[in-house]
Amino acid sequence: MTTFFRTVLPPNATSGEKALEKASSEPVIALNTSVVRQVKNADLCPEILLPWLAWEFAVDFWEDSWSDKQKRQVIRDAAYIHQHRGTAGAVRRALSSIDVPSRVIEWWQEEPRAAPYTFRVEVYSGSEISSSLYDAIRRQTDKAKNLRSYLRSIDVISENGTEGTFYTGGAVTAVIDISIRPQGAPE
């Protein structure tokens, strides 16, 4: 290992300083420097270091109760959200952390058009939305939207019972009323 050793001491260093440098060089040389690259990558970072990586990437909202997949997705999305803050795309990307399909509908997409600078969020779920999930949707939306826009509503669209067999039936009837009156009788 001493073949890789290169001193950082000046030429006039004492023998004690040189001995101390040589004694401490083996642990330094043995360090795995590829870990430095891994901790900066959301996909390769050890799970225990994800909160610090999120802090470094300026993630606006973080939950320790999220799954590993959600935490990594929030970190990956942080740069995009900061670059596009105030757009519907940033809101959509911020909502990807809730792990429930969602859609942002702006005022001009409504029929008839809604009040200007308003929008709503549709969340598609096969089960009930808890209050904590509702709060997370609200927080994520508020952090990514622009200040001018107003979130009108969060609509939960349940997909319960959308699959199955439906039977329909019908009948058509016709009635003809005929009145036969004698000739000259009043109508």
Tab-separated table of N, CA and C in Angstrom, residues 2-14 17-22 25 29:
chain	number	residue	atom	x	y	z
A	2	THR	N	2.053	1.178	0.463
A	2	THR	CA	2.882	2.373	0.506
A	2	THR	C	3.315	2.812	-0.893
A	3	THR	N	3.149	1.950	-1.919
A	3	THR	CA	3.513	2.355	-3.273
A	3	THR	C	2.578	3.446	-3.783
A	4	PHE	N	1.314	3.503	-3.272
A	4	PHE	CA	0.364	4.521	-3.684
A	4	PHE	C	0.473	5.784	-2.833
A	5	PHE	N	1.327	5.724	-1.818
A	5	PHE	CA	1.410	6.825	-0.869
A	5	PHE	C	2.170	7.996	-1.464
A	6	ARG	N	1.568	9.187	-1.369
A	6	ARG	CA	2.232	10.420	-1.790
A	6	ARG	C	2.090	11.404	-0.634
A	7	THR	N	3.173	11.924	-0.186
A	7	THR	CA	3.166	12.804	0.972
A	7	THR	C	2.572	14.175	0.637
A	8	VAL	N	1.956	14.761	1.638
A	8	VAL	CA	1.446	16.123	1.497
A	8	VAL	C	2.220	17.081	2.408
A	9	LEU	N	3.234	16.528	3.070
A	9	LEU	CA	4.036	17.332	3.994
A	9	LEU	C	5.112	18.106	3.235
A	10	PRO	N	5.543	19.228	3.787
A	10	PRO	CA	6.631	19.983	3.147
A	10	PRO	C	7.959	19.231	3.323
A	11	PRO	N	8.945	19.566	2.527
A	11	PRO	CA	10.239	18.863	2.613
A	11	PRO	C	10.925	19.000	3.973
A	12	ASN	N	10.653	20.052	4.710
A	12	ASN	CA	11.311	20.237	5.998
A	12	ASN	C	10.515	19.644	7.155
A	13	ALA	N	9.596	18.687	6.895
A	13	ALA	CA	8.798	18.063	7.962
A	13	ALA	C	9.691	17.234	8.875
A	14	THR	N	9.315	17.166	10.140
A	14	THR	CA	10.096	16.393	11.103
A	14	THR	C	9.846	14.907	10.895
A	17	GLU	N	6.408	13.838	12.222
A	17	GLU	CA	5.296	14.179	11.326
A	17	GLU	C	5.215	13.192	10.164
A	18	LYS	N	6.376	12.812	9.632
A	18	LYS	CA	6.401	11.838	8.528
A	18	LYS	C	5.907	10.475	9.000
A	19	ALA	N	6.290	10.067	10.204
A	19	ALA	CA	5.845	8.773	10.736
A	19	ALA	C	4.339	8.785	10.981
A	20	LEU	N	3.818	9.868	11.503
A	20	LEU	CA	2.378	9.991	11.744
A	20	LEU	C	1.599	9.957	10.430
A	21	GLU	N	2.134	10.615	9.399
A	21	GLU	CA	1.455	10.610	8.106
A	21	GLU	C	1.418	9.211	7.506
A	22	LYS	N	2.518	8.474	7.605
A	22	LYS	CA	2.556	7.115	7.065
A	22	LYS	C	1.620	6.182	7.831
A	25	SER	N	-1.997	6.840	6.731
A	25	SER	CA	-2.291	6.814	5.301
A	25	SER	C	-3.053	5.559	4.876
A	29	ILE	N	-6.167	5.519	2.257
A	29	ILE	CA	-6.053	4.861	0.957
A	29	ILE	C	-7.128	3.784	0.800
